[in-house]
PDB file of C-alpha atoms in Angstrom:
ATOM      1  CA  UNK V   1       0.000   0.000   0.000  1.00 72.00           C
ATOM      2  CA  UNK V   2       1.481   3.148  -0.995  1.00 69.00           C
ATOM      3  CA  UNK V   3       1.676   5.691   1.861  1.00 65.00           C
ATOM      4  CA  UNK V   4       0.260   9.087   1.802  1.00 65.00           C
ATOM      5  CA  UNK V   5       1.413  12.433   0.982  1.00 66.00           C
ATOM      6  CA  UNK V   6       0.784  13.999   4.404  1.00 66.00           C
ATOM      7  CA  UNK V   7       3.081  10.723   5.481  1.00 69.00           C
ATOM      8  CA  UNK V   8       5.696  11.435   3.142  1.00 68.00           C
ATOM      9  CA  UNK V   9       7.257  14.505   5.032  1.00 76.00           C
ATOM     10  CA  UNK V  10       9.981  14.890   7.185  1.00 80.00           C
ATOM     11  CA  UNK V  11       8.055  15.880  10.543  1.00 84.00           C
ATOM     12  CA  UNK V  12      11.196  15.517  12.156  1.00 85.00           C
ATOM     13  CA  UNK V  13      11.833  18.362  10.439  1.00 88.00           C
ATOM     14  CA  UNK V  14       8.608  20.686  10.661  1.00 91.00           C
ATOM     15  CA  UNK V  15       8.625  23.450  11.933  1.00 94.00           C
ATOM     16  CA  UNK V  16       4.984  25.468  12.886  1.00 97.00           C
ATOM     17  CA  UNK V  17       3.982  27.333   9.622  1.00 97.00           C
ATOM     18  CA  UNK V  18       1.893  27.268   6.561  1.00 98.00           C
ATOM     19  CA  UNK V  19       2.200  24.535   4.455  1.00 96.00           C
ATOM     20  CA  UNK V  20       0.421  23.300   0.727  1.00 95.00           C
ATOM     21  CA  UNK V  21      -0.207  19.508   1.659  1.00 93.00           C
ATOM     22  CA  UNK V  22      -1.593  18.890  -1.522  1.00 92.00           C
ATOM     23  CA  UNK V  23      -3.508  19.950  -4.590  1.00 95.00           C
ATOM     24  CA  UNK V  24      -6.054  18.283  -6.090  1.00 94.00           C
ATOM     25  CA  UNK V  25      -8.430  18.082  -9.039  1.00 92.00           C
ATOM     26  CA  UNK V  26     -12.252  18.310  -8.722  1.00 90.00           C
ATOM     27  CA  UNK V  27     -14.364  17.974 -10.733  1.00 90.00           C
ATOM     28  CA  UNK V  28     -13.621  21.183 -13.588  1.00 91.00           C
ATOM     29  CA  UNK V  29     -11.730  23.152 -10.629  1.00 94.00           C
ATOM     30  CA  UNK V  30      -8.704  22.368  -7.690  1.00 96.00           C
ATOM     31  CA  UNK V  31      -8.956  22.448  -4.317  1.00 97.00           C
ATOM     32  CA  UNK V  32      -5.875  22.794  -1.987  1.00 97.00           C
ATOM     33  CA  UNK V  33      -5.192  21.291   1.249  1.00 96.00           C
ATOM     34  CA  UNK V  34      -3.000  23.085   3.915  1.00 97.00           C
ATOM     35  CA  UNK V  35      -1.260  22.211   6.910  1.00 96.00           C
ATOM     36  CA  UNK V  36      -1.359  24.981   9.325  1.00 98.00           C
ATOM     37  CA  UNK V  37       0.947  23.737  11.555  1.00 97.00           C
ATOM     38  CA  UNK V  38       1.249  25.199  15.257  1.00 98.00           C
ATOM     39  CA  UNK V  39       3.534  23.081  16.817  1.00 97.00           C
ATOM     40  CA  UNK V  40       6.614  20.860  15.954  1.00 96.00           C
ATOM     41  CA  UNK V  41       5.658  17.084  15.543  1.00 93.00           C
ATOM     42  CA  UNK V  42       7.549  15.175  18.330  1.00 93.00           C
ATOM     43  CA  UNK V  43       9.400  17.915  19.334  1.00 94.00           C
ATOM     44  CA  UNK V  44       6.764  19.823  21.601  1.00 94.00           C
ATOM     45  CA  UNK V  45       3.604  18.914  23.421  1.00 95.00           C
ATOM     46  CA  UNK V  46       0.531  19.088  21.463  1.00 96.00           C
ATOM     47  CA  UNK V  47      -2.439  21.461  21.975  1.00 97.00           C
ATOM     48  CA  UNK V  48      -4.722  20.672  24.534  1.00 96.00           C
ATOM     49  CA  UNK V  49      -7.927  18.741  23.257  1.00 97.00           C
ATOM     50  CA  UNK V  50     -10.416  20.793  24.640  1.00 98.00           C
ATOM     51  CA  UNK V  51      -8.344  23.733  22.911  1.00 98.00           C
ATOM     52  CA  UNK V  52      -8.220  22.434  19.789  1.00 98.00           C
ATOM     53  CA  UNK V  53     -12.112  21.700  19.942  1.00 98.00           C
ATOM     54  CA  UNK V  54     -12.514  25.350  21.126  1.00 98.00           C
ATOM     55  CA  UNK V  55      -9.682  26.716  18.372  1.00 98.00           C
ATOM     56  CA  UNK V  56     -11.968  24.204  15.736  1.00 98.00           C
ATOM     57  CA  UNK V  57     -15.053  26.146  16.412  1.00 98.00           C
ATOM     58  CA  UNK V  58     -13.817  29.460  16.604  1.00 98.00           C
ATOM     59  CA  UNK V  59     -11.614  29.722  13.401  1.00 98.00           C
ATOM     60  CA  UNK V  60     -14.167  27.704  11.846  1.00 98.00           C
ATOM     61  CA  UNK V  61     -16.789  30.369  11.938  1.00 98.00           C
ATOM     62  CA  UNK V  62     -14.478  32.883  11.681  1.00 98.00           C
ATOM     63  CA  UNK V  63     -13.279  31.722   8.324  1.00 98.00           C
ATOM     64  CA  UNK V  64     -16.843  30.752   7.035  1.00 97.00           C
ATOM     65  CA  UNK V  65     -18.273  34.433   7.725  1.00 98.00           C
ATOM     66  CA  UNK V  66     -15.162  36.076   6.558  1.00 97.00           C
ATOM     67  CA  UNK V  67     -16.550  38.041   3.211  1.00 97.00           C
ATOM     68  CA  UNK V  68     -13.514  37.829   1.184  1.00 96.00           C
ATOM     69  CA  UNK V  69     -12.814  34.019   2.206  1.00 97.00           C
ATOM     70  CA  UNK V  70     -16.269  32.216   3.306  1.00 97.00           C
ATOM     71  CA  UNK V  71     -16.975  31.080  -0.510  1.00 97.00           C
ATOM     72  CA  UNK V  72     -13.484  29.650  -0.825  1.00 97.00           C
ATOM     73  CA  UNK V  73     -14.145  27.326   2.492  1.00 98.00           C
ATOM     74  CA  UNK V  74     -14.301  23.691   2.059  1.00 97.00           C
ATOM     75  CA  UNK V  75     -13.271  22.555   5.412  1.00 97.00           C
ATOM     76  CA  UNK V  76     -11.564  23.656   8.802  1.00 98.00           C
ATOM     77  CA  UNK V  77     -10.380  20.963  11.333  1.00 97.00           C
ATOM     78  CA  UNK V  78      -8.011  19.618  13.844  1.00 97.00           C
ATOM     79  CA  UNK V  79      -5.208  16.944  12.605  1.00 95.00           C
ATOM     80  CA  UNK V  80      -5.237  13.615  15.136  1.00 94.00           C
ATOM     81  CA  UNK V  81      -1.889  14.270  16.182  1.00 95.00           C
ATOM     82  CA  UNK V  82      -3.206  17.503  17.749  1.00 97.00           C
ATOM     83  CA  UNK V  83       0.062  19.756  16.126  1.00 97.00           C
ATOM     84  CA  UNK V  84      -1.941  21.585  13.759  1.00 98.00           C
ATOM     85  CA  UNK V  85      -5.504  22.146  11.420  1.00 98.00           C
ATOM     86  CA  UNK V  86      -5.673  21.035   7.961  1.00 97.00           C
ATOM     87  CA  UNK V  87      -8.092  24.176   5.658  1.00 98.00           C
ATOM     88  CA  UNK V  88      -9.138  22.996   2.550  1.00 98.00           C
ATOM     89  CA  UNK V  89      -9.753  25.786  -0.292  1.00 98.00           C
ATOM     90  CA  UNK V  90     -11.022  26.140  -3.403  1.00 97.00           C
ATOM     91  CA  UNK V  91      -8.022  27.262  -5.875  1.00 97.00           C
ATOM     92  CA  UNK V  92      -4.470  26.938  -5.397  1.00 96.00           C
ATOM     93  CA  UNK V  93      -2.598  29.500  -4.007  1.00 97.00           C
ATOM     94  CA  UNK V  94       0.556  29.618  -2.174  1.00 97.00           C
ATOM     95  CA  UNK V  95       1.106  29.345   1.592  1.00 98.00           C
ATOM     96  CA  UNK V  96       2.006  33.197   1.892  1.00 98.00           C
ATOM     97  CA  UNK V  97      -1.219  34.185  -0.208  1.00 98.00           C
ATOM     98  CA  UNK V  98      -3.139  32.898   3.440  1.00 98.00           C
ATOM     99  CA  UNK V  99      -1.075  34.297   5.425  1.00 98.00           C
ATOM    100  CA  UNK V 100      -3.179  37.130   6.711  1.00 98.00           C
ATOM    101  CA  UNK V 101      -6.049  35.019   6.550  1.00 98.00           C
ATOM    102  CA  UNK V 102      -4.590  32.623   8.602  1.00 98.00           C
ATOM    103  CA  UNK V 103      -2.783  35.535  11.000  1.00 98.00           C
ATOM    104  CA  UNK V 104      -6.522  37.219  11.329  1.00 98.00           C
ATOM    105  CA  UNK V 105      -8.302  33.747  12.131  1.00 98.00           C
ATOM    106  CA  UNK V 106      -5.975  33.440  14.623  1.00 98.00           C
ATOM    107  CA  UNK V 107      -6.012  36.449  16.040  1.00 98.00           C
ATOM    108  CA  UNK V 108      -9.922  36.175  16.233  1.00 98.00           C
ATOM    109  CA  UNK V 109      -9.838  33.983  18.975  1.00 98.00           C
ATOM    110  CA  UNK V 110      -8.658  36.956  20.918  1.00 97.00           C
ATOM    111  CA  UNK V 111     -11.744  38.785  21.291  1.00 97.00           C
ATOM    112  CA  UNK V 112     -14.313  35.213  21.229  1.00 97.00           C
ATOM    113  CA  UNK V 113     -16.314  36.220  24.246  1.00 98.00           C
ATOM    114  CA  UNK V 114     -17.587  32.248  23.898  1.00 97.00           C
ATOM    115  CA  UNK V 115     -17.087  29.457  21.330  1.00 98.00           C
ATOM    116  CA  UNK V 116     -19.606  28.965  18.970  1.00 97.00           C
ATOM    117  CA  UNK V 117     -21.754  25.989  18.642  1.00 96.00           C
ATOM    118  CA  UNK V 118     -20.324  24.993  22.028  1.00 96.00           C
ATOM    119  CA  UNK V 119     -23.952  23.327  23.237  1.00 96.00           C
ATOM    120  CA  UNK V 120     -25.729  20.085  22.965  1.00 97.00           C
ATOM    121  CA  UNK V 121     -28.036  20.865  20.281  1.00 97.00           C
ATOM    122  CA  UNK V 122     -24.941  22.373  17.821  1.00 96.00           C
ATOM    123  CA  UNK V 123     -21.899  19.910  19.511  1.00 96.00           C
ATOM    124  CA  UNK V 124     -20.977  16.230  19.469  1.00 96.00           C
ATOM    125  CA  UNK V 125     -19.241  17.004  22.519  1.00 97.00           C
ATOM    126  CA  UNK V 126     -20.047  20.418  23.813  1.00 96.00           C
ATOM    127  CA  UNK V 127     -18.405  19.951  27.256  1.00 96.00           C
ATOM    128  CA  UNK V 128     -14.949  19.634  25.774  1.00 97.00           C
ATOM    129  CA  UNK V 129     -14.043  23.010  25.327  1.00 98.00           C
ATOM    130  CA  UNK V 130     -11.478  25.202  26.827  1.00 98.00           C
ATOM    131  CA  UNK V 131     -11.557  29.273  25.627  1.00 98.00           C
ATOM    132  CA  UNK V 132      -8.743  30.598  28.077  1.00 98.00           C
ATOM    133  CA  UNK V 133      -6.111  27.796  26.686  1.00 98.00           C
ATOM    134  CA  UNK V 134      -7.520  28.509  22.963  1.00 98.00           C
ATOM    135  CA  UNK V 135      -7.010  32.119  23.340  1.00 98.00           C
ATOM    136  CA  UNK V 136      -3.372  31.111  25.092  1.00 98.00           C
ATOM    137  CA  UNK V 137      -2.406  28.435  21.925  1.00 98.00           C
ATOM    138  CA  UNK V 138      -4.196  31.194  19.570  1.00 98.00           C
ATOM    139  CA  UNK V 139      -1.547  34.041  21.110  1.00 98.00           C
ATOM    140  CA  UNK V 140       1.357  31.809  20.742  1.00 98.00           C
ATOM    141  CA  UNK V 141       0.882  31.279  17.449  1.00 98.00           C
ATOM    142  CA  UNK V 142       0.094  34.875  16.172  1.00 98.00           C
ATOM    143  CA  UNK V 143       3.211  35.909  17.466  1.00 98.00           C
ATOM    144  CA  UNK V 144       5.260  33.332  15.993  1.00 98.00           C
ATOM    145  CA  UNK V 145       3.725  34.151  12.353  1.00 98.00           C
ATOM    146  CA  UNK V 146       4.409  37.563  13.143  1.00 98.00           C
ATOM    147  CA  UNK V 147       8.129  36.904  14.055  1.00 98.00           C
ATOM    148  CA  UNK V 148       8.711  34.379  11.229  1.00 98.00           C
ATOM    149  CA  UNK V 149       6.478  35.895   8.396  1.00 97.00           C
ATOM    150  CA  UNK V 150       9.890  36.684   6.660  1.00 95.00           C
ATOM    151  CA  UNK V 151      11.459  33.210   6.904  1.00 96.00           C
ATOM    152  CA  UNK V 152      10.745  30.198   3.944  1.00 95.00           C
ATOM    153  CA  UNK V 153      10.638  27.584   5.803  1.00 94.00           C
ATOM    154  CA  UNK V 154       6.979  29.017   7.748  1.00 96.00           C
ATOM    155  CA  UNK V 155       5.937  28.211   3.672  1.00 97.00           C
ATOM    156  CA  UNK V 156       7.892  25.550   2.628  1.00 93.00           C
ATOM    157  CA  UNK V 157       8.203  21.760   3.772  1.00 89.00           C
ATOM    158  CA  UNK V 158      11.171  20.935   4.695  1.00 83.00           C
ATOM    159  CA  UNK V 159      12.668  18.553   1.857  1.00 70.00           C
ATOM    160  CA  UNK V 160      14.411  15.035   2.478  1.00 63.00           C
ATOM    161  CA  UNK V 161      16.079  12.751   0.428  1.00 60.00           C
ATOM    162  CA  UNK V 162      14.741   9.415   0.654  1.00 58.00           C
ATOM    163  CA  UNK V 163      16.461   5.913   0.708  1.00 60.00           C
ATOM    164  CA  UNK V 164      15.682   3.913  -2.720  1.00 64.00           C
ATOM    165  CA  UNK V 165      16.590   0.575  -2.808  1.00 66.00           C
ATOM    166  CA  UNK V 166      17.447  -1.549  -6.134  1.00 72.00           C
ATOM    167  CA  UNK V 167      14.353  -3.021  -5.737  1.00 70.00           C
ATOM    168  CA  UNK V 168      13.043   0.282  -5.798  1.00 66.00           C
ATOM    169  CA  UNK V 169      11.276   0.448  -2.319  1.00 61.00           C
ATOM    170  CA  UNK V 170      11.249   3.572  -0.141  1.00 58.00           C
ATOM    171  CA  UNK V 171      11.977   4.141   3.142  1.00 57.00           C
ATOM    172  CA  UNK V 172      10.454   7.026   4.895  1.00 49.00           C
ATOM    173  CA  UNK V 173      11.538   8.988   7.710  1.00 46.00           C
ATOM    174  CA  UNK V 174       8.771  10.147   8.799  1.00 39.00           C
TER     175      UNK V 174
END
């Protein structure tokens, strides 16, 4: 079985940024998958579940009521290894042409009085959420973008040479 792209990367390598996972075709048009990537796989702890759930539902809306953005939406969520989100837009366009959509979701969760869709009727588990530690995760990563916007590798995966045998089998890293 051949292993996926998201798979394929170096996360010993990763650093928290904004990343093109993968483009693909749809249909007549291309959507684009991105990592936004908050902390460094294996290297730091991970964001706090109820957090993330809280971080989920706040960018979410954010992003979906965002007039510029909310058509271009296909999908806001947490990854399982609780490092980062993966966004899913319409189009392609390069990590830095989010950027201050990503840098204003973020700092959203700054002024979120309450997260949205936090209650039974809205939820699948509206008692795991956490807004102070959100807000905390939210901060942390706003001012890393801001400190890094400048630097490549916020944009770029890092890139490693992989181990072909004659046979030609791979052996990943990652």
């Amino acid at each position: 079985m051949e292993l996926i792209q998201s798979f394929s990367v170096d996360h010993t390598k990763i650093v928290p940024g904004i990343f093109t996972s993968r483009v693909d075709t749809v249909g007549n048009g291309t959507v684009t998958t991105y990592d936004i990537r908050l902390k460094r796989p294996n290297r730091e702890p991970v964001i706090d579940i109820a957090a993330m759930h809280s971080l989920e539902h706040i960018i979410a809306t954010f992003l979906r009521n965002d007039p510029t953005w909310k058509d271009e939406i296909i999908y806001w969520g947490p990854m399982g290894c609780l490092t980062g989100f993966y966004l899913i837009l319409k189009g392609n366009r390069a990590p830095k042409e989010i950027y201050d959509l990503i840098l204003r979701a973020f700092e959203s969760v700054e002024g979120a009085n309450d997260v949205p869709g936090a209650t039974e009727v809205n939820c699948g588990y509206c008692r795991m959420h956490n807004l102070p530690m959100a807000k905390w995760y939210a901060a942390e990563f706003v001012d890393y973008l801001k400190a890094n916007a400048g630097k490549p590798e916020i944009f770029e995966y890092p890139k490693t040479d992989r181990l072909v045998t004659e046979k030609g089998q791979e052996f990943y890293d990652s």
